Structures are given as structure tokens and as C-alpha cells.
Amino acid sequence: MLRVIVRRLLQLVVTLIALSALIFVWLRNLPGGPVEALLGERATPERRALLIKALGYDQPILVQYGKFMQRVLTGDLGNSIRTGDPVTDVIARAFPATIELAVAAMIIAVGLGVPLGYLAARYRGRLLDNLTIAGTLLGISIPIFFLGYLLKDVLTQDIHWFPPSGRISTGMDNTSVTGFYVLDGLLTREFDASADALWHLILPAITLATIPLAVIVRITRASVLDVLNEDYVRTAEAKGLRHRTIRGRHILRNALLPVVTTIGLQTGALLSGAVLTEKVYNWGGLGTLITDSISGGRDYPVLQAIILLAALVFVVVNLLVDLSYAFIDPRVRVR
């Protein structure tokens, strides 16, 4: 097991280094580039030449990349072009909002997706199965931004069940400890603030959860159907084992590997879906920061840091998925 962890960690490091190199080269070859973004309308040839020399862009690309990696390893990601603040501070303010939204969305997707997929497979061809398949097709087909505006219009403006935007109500006292508003309210015993933050979280989380929910339901259903036809399931039934034992030990556990893989992939994909969801609900996380960095003056240092952070989250989640295989299926540990 230790050998597997070390090997996966080495793969993670190689992946991040390769991706950082690609991002580094790509951003410096975009039209406009960081120099023009910094100078704006003052980009005379003389100013441009001075800034290129000051930033070290006149040096070989490998030298630039080496210095960039040295700064990254020390936690120095540069300063934002738009605000002048350190990029680490800019990311730290927005990152908890996106993680809080993504975790809530995955709780909804997994909490509903796995049971629905199992029940759809168990009652294959019946009304529940047909409704589940139709619902998953609808969930995959509807664009997130359209669903977000639809839910927002109906549930916040017509029947006023949820707040329309933001992470917490204006005027609500909330002492920020971790940046996760729901958790902060619990830690500081400001339960009204925690409940208010949770109420703001529900609708964006439902919106973001629709696609992963639909995918998890379909993968779970297909995986359970494959397991139901296995000999060991029929043998367990013939031996008279309780249905709860057959369902938990023989069906669900053996059907979980592809489901866990899907959950890992969908967790990484949530970061891209969060861009549209955060825009609809004015959430103020990394998705909002990305759009502001692109439209508000080509803030390349922030964009570079967000891409690296998203890649880090994705590879760490998939590392955890790989390690979870050994606990779900003992045969993986043997191999």
C-alpha cells in the first residue's frame, strides 16, 4: 500500500510540473501578453522594453521558468495586475467559497445519485427506472446557466423560497475563521449566520449538482446491473442470505469501483461548472475571479494561479480515488 501511495505521489508531482510548464509557456504567448496588460494604454515601445527587462522576459524561456518555479515553491505567485494584491491573498479570499459550493453539490449528487441508481437497477424496466432515466437525460441536457436562471427566477422571485444571490444576507454578522461561512457560524456559535449561509448555499448547490447527479445515477445503475447478473449474487440468494447483506456486501461494494471513479472525475469537473453557477448567483468564488480576471484586464498571474490550483485539486482528488480502490476491493491491494 505504501508503494502505491509513493508511486501516485510521484505521478502527481510530474503531472503538476508538466502542467505548470504548459501554462507558463501558453500565457506568455497569448496575444497581448502580461506586458501589454500591465502597461495598458501607456504601452510605448520604450516602456515596453523597460518592463520586459524588469520582468526578465528578455531571458531564455527555461531560465524564466526556473525562476517562476522557485517563486512558486516559496509561495510567491506574484501580484494581481488588477488590484496589486498578492495572488495568494486573492486566491485565499475566493477559494473557500468555491470549495464550499463544490462540496455541497457533491453531497447532493452522491447522496441522491447512488441510491437512485441502485433502485433504478433493482426495478429495471418499471416506472421508477423509466422516470430515473428520463430525469438523468434531462439533467445532462439542460445547460447549467439556463437551469440556474430558471431556478433563480421561480424559487427566488416568484415564490421566494431562497435568497436570489450572494453567500450571506446583508447585515448578518459572520466572523470569518476559515472562509467557509456555514462552518464559521458553527465554530463561532453564530448559528443564525450559519443557517443563513446554508440557506444561500442550497440553490447554487442544487444547480451545480445536476450534471454530476445525472452521471452518477447512470453509472451506478449500469454497474449494479452488471453485478446483479454475477454468479456470486445468485449463490448468495440461493444460500438464503438476508437481502441487506446481499445488497451491501455483494452488490453495492462490487459495483462501487466505477462509481467512485466517476465521483472523482465529476469532483474535478465541478470547478469548471462553478464558473457559470457563481456568475448566476453572484457567489464570489474562483469562478467569479476567473471571469473578472479575463474581462477586467487580463490578470495573467491570477489566471495562472487558478489553473495550477484547479489542476492540484483534480490530481489530489484522483489520488484519493485511486487509494480508495484498495479499501473497496481487496483484490486491488493484492495487485
Tab-separated table of C-alpha atoms in Angstrom:
chain	number	residue	atom	x	y	z
A	1	MET	CA	0.000	0.000	0.000
A	2	LEU	CA	2.832	2.390	0.854
A	3	ARG	CA	4.437	1.644	-2.513
A	4	VAL	CA	1.188	2.582	-4.278
A	5	ILE	CA	0.961	5.874	-2.369
A	6	VAL	CA	4.565	6.814	-3.180
A	7	ARG	CA	4.101	5.965	-6.844
A	8	ARG	CA	0.919	8.037	-7.058
A	9	LEU	CA	2.592	10.976	-5.325
A	10	LEU	CA	5.484	10.875	-7.800
A	11	GLN	CA	3.000	10.826	-10.668
A	12	LEU	CA	1.226	13.791	-9.086
A	13	VAL	CA	4.466	15.800	-8.918
A	14	VAL	CA	5.361	15.009	-12.551
A	15	THR	CA	1.862	15.944	-13.707
A	16	LEU	CA	1.930	19.286	-11.903
A	17	ILE	CA	5.402	20.156	-13.244
A	18	ALA	CA	4.376	19.347	-16.822
A	19	LEU	CA	1.146	21.322	-16.486
A	20	SER	CA	2.899	24.313	-14.929
A	21	ALA	CA	5.325	24.385	-17.863
A	22	LEU	CA	2.470	24.303	-20.380
A	23	ILE	CA	0.607	27.086	-18.581
A	24	PHE	CA	3.761	29.168	-18.257
A	25	VAL	CA	4.543	28.999	-21.967
A	26	TRP	CA	0.909	29.373	-23.065
A	27	LEU	CA	0.198	32.539	-21.076
A	28	ARG	CA	3.351	34.223	-22.335
A	29	ASN	CA	2.423	33.551	-25.942
A	30	LEU	CA	-1.150	34.805	-25.795
A	31	PRO	CA	-1.970	37.894	-27.869
A	32	GLY	CA	-1.351	40.962	-25.746
A	33	GLY	CA	0.558	39.152	-23.035
A	34	PRO	CA	1.346	40.275	-19.487
A	35	VAL	CA	3.404	43.291	-20.585
A	36	GLU	CA	0.544	44.884	-22.513
A	37	ALA	CA	-1.849	44.017	-19.694
A	38	LEU	CA	0.380	45.848	-17.205
A	39	LEU	CA	1.037	48.917	-19.369
A	40	GLY	CA	-2.404	49.266	-20.932
A	41	GLU	CA	-2.687	52.440	-22.998
A	42	ARG	CA	0.817	53.515	-21.920
A	43	ALA	CA	2.451	50.699	-23.931
A	44	THR	CA	5.010	52.729	-25.869
A	45	PRO	CA	7.982	50.816	-27.311
A	46	GLU	CA	10.317	52.357	-24.712
A	47	ARG	CA	8.092	51.478	-21.755
A	48	ARG	CA	7.522	48.012	-23.177
A	49	ALA	CA	11.279	47.357	-23.499
A	50	LEU	CA	11.933	48.561	-19.927
A	51	LEU	CA	9.165	46.384	-18.482
A	52	ILE	CA	10.313	43.329	-20.440
A	53	LYS	CA	13.776	43.726	-18.956
A	54	ALA	CA	12.417	44.386	-15.453
A	55	LEU	CA	10.247	41.266	-15.550
A	56	GLY	CA	13.043	39.153	-17.004
A	57	TYR	CA	11.115	38.326	-20.187
A	58	ASP	CA	14.239	39.012	-22.238
A	59	GLN	CA	15.891	35.915	-20.719
A	60	PRO	CA	15.661	32.394	-22.201
A	61	ILE	CA	12.342	30.690	-21.543
A	62	LEU	CA	13.957	27.926	-19.461
A	63	VAL	CA	15.578	30.499	-17.189
A	64	GLN	CA	12.249	32.277	-16.790
A	65	TYR	CA	10.509	29.012	-15.975
A	66	GLY	CA	13.161	28.048	-13.438
A	67	LYS	CA	12.765	31.361	-11.604
A	68	PHE	CA	8.990	31.003	-11.772
A	69	MET	CA	9.137	27.556	-10.146
A	70	GLN	CA	11.457	28.873	-7.432
A	71	ARG	CA	8.895	31.541	-6.560
A	72	VAL	CA	6.035	29.032	-6.648
A	73	LEU	CA	7.837	26.671	-4.275
A	74	THR	CA	8.278	29.531	-1.812
A	75	GLY	CA	4.598	30.503	-2.091
A	76	ASP	CA	5.233	33.632	-4.168
A	77	LEU	CA	2.772	33.649	-7.082
A	78	GLY	CA	3.286	37.313	-7.898
A	79	ASN	CA	0.841	40.210	-7.626
A	80	SER	CA	-2.511	40.749	-9.261
A	81	ILE	CA	-2.405	43.108	-12.239
A	82	ARG	CA	-5.885	44.450	-11.433
A	83	THR	CA	-5.568	45.093	-7.704
A	84	GLY	CA	-1.857	44.866	-6.939
A	85	ASP	CA	-2.559	42.456	-4.067
A	86	PRO	CA	-0.509	39.256	-3.700
A	87	VAL	CA	-2.070	36.485	-5.757
A	88	THR	CA	-2.048	34.153	-2.762
A	89	ASP	CA	-4.271	36.603	-0.860
A	90	VAL	CA	-6.619	36.991	-3.827
A	91	ILE	CA	-6.950	33.206	-4.186
A	92	ALA	CA	-7.341	32.680	-0.434
A	93	ARG	CA	-10.348	35.024	-0.361
A	94	ALA	CA	-12.157	33.247	-3.216
A	95	PHE	CA	-11.107	29.596	-2.794
A	96	PRO	CA	-13.253	28.736	0.284
A	97	ALA	CA	-16.414	29.907	-1.483
A	98	THR	CA	-15.866	27.557	-4.421
A	99	ILE	CA	-14.889	24.608	-2.220
A	100	GLU	CA	-17.961	25.129	-0.019
A	101	LEU	CA	-20.185	25.167	-3.110
A	102	ALA	CA	-18.471	22.153	-4.717
A	103	VAL	CA	-18.620	20.046	-1.526
A	104	ALA	CA	-22.322	20.827	-1.070
A	105	ALA	CA	-23.005	19.931	-4.712
A	106	MET	CA	-21.167	16.605	-4.413
A	107	ILE	CA	-23.008	15.742	-1.188
A	108	ILE	CA	-26.279	16.208	-3.072
A	109	ALA	CA	-25.043	14.337	-6.155
A	110	VAL	CA	-23.641	11.338	-4.257
A	111	GLY	CA	-26.330	11.259	-1.585
A	112	LEU	CA	-29.090	11.067	-4.192
A	113	GLY	CA	-27.224	9.536	-7.136
A	114	VAL	CA	-26.054	6.251	-5.625
A	115	PRO	CA	-29.414	5.271	-4.038
A	116	LEU	CA	-31.375	6.309	-7.142
A	117	GLY	CA	-29.011	4.376	-9.406
A	118	TYR	CA	-29.315	1.290	-7.239
A	119	LEU	CA	-33.122	1.466	-7.089
A	120	ALA	CA	-33.346	2.057	-10.846
A	121	ALA	CA	-31.270	-1.082	-11.448
A	122	ARG	CA	-33.219	-3.119	-8.908
A	123	TYR	CA	-36.553	-2.174	-10.508
A	124	ARG	CA	-35.281	-2.258	-14.064
A	125	GLY	CA	-37.968	-1.616	-16.676
A	126	ARG	CA	-40.512	-0.338	-14.162
A	127	LEU	CA	-41.862	3.151	-13.633
A	128	LEU	CA	-39.089	4.239	-11.228
A	129	ASP	CA	-36.399	3.117	-13.675
A	130	ASN	CA	-38.042	4.902	-16.602
A	131	LEU	CA	-38.513	8.105	-14.612
A	132	THR	CA	-34.895	7.969	-13.425
A	133	ILE	CA	-33.534	7.534	-16.952
A	134	ALA	CA	-35.690	10.394	-18.250
A	135	GLY	CA	-34.612	12.600	-15.340
A	136	THR	CA	-30.911	11.931	-15.896
A	137	LEU	CA	-31.212	12.722	-19.600
A	138	LEU	CA	-32.908	15.985	-18.693
A	139	GLY	CA	-30.260	16.795	-16.097
A	140	ILE	CA	-27.403	16.223	-18.524
A	141	SER	CA	-29.082	18.097	-21.373
A	142	ILE	CA	-30.008	21.347	-19.599
A	143	PRO	CA	-27.133	23.878	-19.563
A	144	ILE	CA	-26.138	24.958	-16.078
A	145	PHE	CA	-26.581	28.674	-16.722
A	146	PHE	CA	-30.115	28.137	-18.087
A	147	LEU	CA	-31.096	25.922	-15.156
A	148	GLY	CA	-29.583	28.429	-12.739
A	149	TYR	CA	-31.556	31.352	-14.133
A	150	LEU	CA	-34.720	29.215	-14.283
A	151	LEU	CA	-34.460	28.090	-10.642
A	152	LYS	CA	-33.493	31.573	-9.574
A	153	ASP	CA	-36.489	33.124	-11.334
A	154	VAL	CA	-39.006	30.592	-9.996
A	155	LEU	CA	-37.731	29.873	-6.485
A	156	THR	CA	-36.393	33.287	-5.500
A	157	GLN	CA	-38.573	35.790	-7.337
A	158	ASP	CA	-41.917	34.036	-7.812
A	159	ILE	CA	-42.335	32.038	-4.593
A	160	HIS	CA	-39.446	33.481	-2.534
A	161	TRP	CA	-38.202	30.206	-1.077
A	162	PHE	CA	-34.495	31.043	-1.381
A	163	PRO	CA	-32.362	34.213	-1.461
A	164	PRO	CA	-31.503	35.326	-5.015
A	165	SER	CA	-27.723	35.754	-4.750
A	166	GLY	CA	-24.690	36.061	-2.528
A	167	ARG	CA	-23.314	33.849	0.237
A	168	ILE	CA	-24.952	35.541	3.236
A	169	SER	CA	-27.583	38.195	3.874
A	170	THR	CA	-26.556	41.843	4.079
A	171	GLY	CA	-26.164	42.939	7.675
A	172	MET	CA	-25.780	39.401	9.006
A	173	ASP	CA	-22.886	39.195	11.462
A	174	ASN	CA	-20.424	36.473	10.495
A	175	THR	CA	-16.927	36.184	11.938
A	176	SER	CA	-14.719	34.683	9.246
A	177	VAL	CA	-12.409	31.995	10.600
A	178	THR	CA	-11.950	29.568	7.714
A	179	GLY	CA	-13.759	31.374	4.893
A	180	PHE	CA	-16.420	28.649	4.833
A	181	TYR	CA	-19.426	30.617	6.039
A	182	VAL	CA	-21.527	27.660	7.184
A	183	LEU	CA	-18.629	26.229	9.189
A	184	ASP	CA	-17.589	29.637	10.529
A	185	GLY	CA	-21.032	30.181	12.021
A	186	LEU	CA	-20.811	26.850	13.830
A	187	LEU	CA	-17.285	27.460	15.102
A	188	THR	CA	-18.116	30.917	16.457
A	189	ARG	CA	-21.568	29.804	17.736
A	190	GLU	CA	-23.255	32.307	15.427
A	191	PHE	CA	-25.916	29.794	14.475
A	192	ASP	CA	-28.169	32.338	12.764
A	193	ALA	CA	-25.319	33.250	10.427
A	194	SER	CA	-24.586	29.574	9.759
A	195	ALA	CA	-28.250	28.861	8.953
A	196	ASP	CA	-28.417	31.922	6.707
A	197	ALA	CA	-25.261	30.873	4.850
A	198	LEU	CA	-26.674	27.361	4.411
A	199	TRP	CA	-29.920	28.822	3.055
A	200	HIS	CA	-27.923	30.824	0.483
A	201	LEU	CA	-25.930	27.693	-0.390
A	202	ILE	CA	-28.806	25.316	-1.187
A	203	LEU	CA	-29.953	26.671	-4.552
A	204	PRO	CA	-26.481	27.155	-6.139
A	205	ALA	CA	-25.503	23.682	-4.887
A	206	ILE	CA	-28.597	22.111	-6.459
A	207	THR	CA	-27.839	23.885	-9.735
A	208	LEU	CA	-24.212	22.746	-9.760
A	209	ALA	CA	-25.125	19.190	-8.699
A	210	THR	CA	-27.486	18.419	-11.593
A	211	ILE	CA	-24.923	17.133	-14.094
A	212	PRO	CA	-22.806	15.051	-11.663
A	213	LEU	CA	-26.035	13.709	-10.132
A	214	ALA	CA	-27.268	12.531	-13.516
A	215	VAL	CA	-23.910	10.961	-14.396
A	216	ILE	CA	-23.582	9.179	-11.034
A	217	VAL	CA	-27.121	7.790	-11.294
A	218	ARG	CA	-26.481	6.342	-14.741
A	219	ILE	CA	-23.075	4.863	-13.844
A	220	THR	CA	-24.432	3.362	-10.626
A	221	ARG	CA	-27.393	1.851	-12.449
A	222	ALA	CA	-25.200	0.306	-15.153
A	223	SER	CA	-22.670	-1.001	-12.624
A	224	VAL	CA	-25.325	-2.536	-10.367
A	225	LEU	CA	-26.994	-4.196	-13.348
A	226	ASP	CA	-23.671	-5.833	-14.259
A	227	VAL	CA	-23.184	-7.105	-10.696
A	228	LEU	CA	-26.753	-8.419	-10.370
A	229	ASN	CA	-26.028	-10.939	-13.107
A	230	GLU	CA	-22.906	-12.310	-11.417
A	231	ASP	CA	-22.836	-15.887	-10.103
A	232	TYR	CA	-21.862	-14.901	-6.561
A	233	VAL	CA	-25.042	-12.827	-6.205
A	234	ARG	CA	-27.250	-15.710	-7.277
A	235	THR	CA	-25.282	-18.019	-4.968
A	236	ALA	CA	-25.832	-15.657	-2.030
A	237	GLU	CA	-29.541	-15.546	-2.786
A	238	ALA	CA	-29.696	-19.349	-3.052
A	239	LYS	CA	-27.967	-19.681	0.337
A	240	GLY	CA	-30.755	-17.625	1.885
A	241	LEU	CA	-28.675	-14.639	2.998
A	242	ARG	CA	-30.573	-11.581	4.123
A	243	HIS	CA	-31.277	-9.041	1.400
A	244	ARG	CA	-29.463	-6.330	3.360
A	245	THR	CA	-26.307	-8.458	3.416
A	246	ILE	CA	-26.557	-9.270	-0.299
A	247	ARG	CA	-27.163	-5.626	-1.177
A	248	GLY	CA	-24.320	-4.203	0.922
A	249	ARG	CA	-21.628	-6.873	0.770
A	250	HIS	CA	-22.169	-8.472	-2.636
A	251	ILE	CA	-23.870	-5.887	-4.863
A	252	LEU	CA	-23.043	-2.329	-3.846
A	253	ARG	CA	-19.472	-2.972	-2.748
A	254	ASN	CA	-18.591	-4.702	-6.014
A	255	ALA	CA	-20.406	-2.042	-8.037
A	256	LEU	CA	-18.630	0.886	-6.362
A	257	LEU	CA	-15.328	0.976	-8.282
A	258	PRO	CA	-16.664	2.643	-11.456
A	259	VAL	CA	-18.935	4.814	-9.322
A	260	VAL	CA	-16.012	6.072	-7.214
A	261	THR	CA	-14.032	6.790	-10.392
A	262	THR	CA	-16.951	8.815	-11.737
A	263	ILE	CA	-17.283	10.722	-8.474
A	264	GLY	CA	-13.596	11.656	-8.634
A	265	LEU	CA	-13.839	12.883	-12.217
A	266	GLN	CA	-17.031	14.819	-11.535
A	267	THR	CA	-15.481	16.480	-8.490
A	268	GLY	CA	-12.692	17.853	-10.661
A	269	ALA	CA	-15.192	18.931	-13.329
A	270	LEU	CA	-17.196	20.908	-10.761
A	271	LEU	CA	-14.567	23.649	-10.839
A	272	SER	CA	-15.439	24.388	-14.469
A	273	GLY	CA	-19.176	24.245	-13.789
A	274	ALA	CA	-18.711	26.602	-10.863
A	275	VAL	CA	-17.751	29.431	-13.234
A	276	LEU	CA	-21.286	29.633	-14.644
A	277	THR	CA	-23.043	28.845	-11.370
A	278	GLU	CA	-21.140	31.503	-9.456
A	279	LYS	CA	-21.887	34.046	-12.171
A	280	VAL	CA	-25.634	33.353	-11.971
A	281	TYR	CA	-25.779	33.549	-8.169
A	282	ASN	CA	-23.056	36.178	-7.647
A	283	TRP	CA	-21.229	33.696	-5.432
A	284	GLY	CA	-17.813	35.347	-5.287
A	285	GLY	CA	-15.587	32.275	-5.628
A	286	LEU	CA	-12.918	31.179	-8.086
A	287	GLY	CA	-15.432	31.129	-10.960
A	288	THR	CA	-16.200	34.800	-10.426
A	289	LEU	CA	-12.499	35.523	-10.032
A	290	ILE	CA	-11.744	33.831	-13.369
A	291	THR	CA	-14.315	35.891	-15.276
A	292	ASP	CA	-13.152	39.094	-13.597
A	293	SER	CA	-9.506	38.284	-14.358
A	294	ILE	CA	-10.267	37.681	-18.040
A	295	SER	CA	-12.689	40.533	-18.650
A	296	GLY	CA	-11.183	43.023	-16.241
A	297	GLY	CA	-7.718	43.450	-17.694
A	298	ARG	CA	-6.113	40.092	-18.467
A	299	ASP	CA	-4.879	39.363	-14.974
A	300	TYR	CA	-2.413	36.660	-16.010
A	301	PRO	CA	-0.812	35.977	-12.589
A	302	VAL	CA	-4.238	35.250	-11.086
A	303	LEU	CA	-5.298	33.103	-14.039
A	304	GLN	CA	-2.060	31.150	-13.851
A	305	ALA	CA	-2.510	30.508	-10.130
A	306	ILE	CA	-6.157	29.431	-10.531
A	307	ILE	CA	-5.299	26.947	-13.281
A	308	LEU	CA	-2.497	25.461	-11.178
A	309	LEU	CA	-4.779	25.258	-8.144
A	310	ALA	CA	-7.542	23.576	-10.157
A	311	ALA	CA	-5.034	21.063	-11.505
A	312	LEU	CA	-3.742	20.383	-7.985
A	313	VAL	CA	-7.274	19.777	-6.698
A	314	PHE	CA	-8.039	17.484	-9.622
A	315	VAL	CA	-4.948	15.301	-9.239
A	316	VAL	CA	-5.299	15.127	-5.440
A	317	VAL	CA	-8.933	14.022	-5.759
A	318	ASN	CA	-7.953	11.346	-8.256
A	319	LEU	CA	-5.115	10.244	-5.961
A	320	LEU	CA	-7.654	9.774	-3.175
A	321	VAL	CA	-9.895	7.863	-5.585
A	322	ASP	CA	-7.039	5.519	-6.510
A	323	LEU	CA	-6.256	4.899	-2.853
A	324	SER	CA	-9.904	4.250	-2.035
A	325	TYR	CA	-9.909	1.331	-4.504
A	326	ALA	CA	-7.807	-0.713	-2.081
A	327	PHE	CA	-10.366	-0.277	0.688
A	328	ILE	CA	-13.340	-1.040	-1.544
A	329	ASP	CA	-11.886	-4.035	-3.368
A	330	PRO	CA	-9.237	-6.164	-1.586
A	331	ARG	CA	-8.110	-7.538	-4.946
A	332	VAL	CA	-6.575	-4.151	-5.736
A	333	ARG	CA	-4.354	-4.450	-2.652
A	334	VAL	CA	-3.168	-7.847	-3.820
A	335	ARG	CA	-2.210	-6.496	-7.215
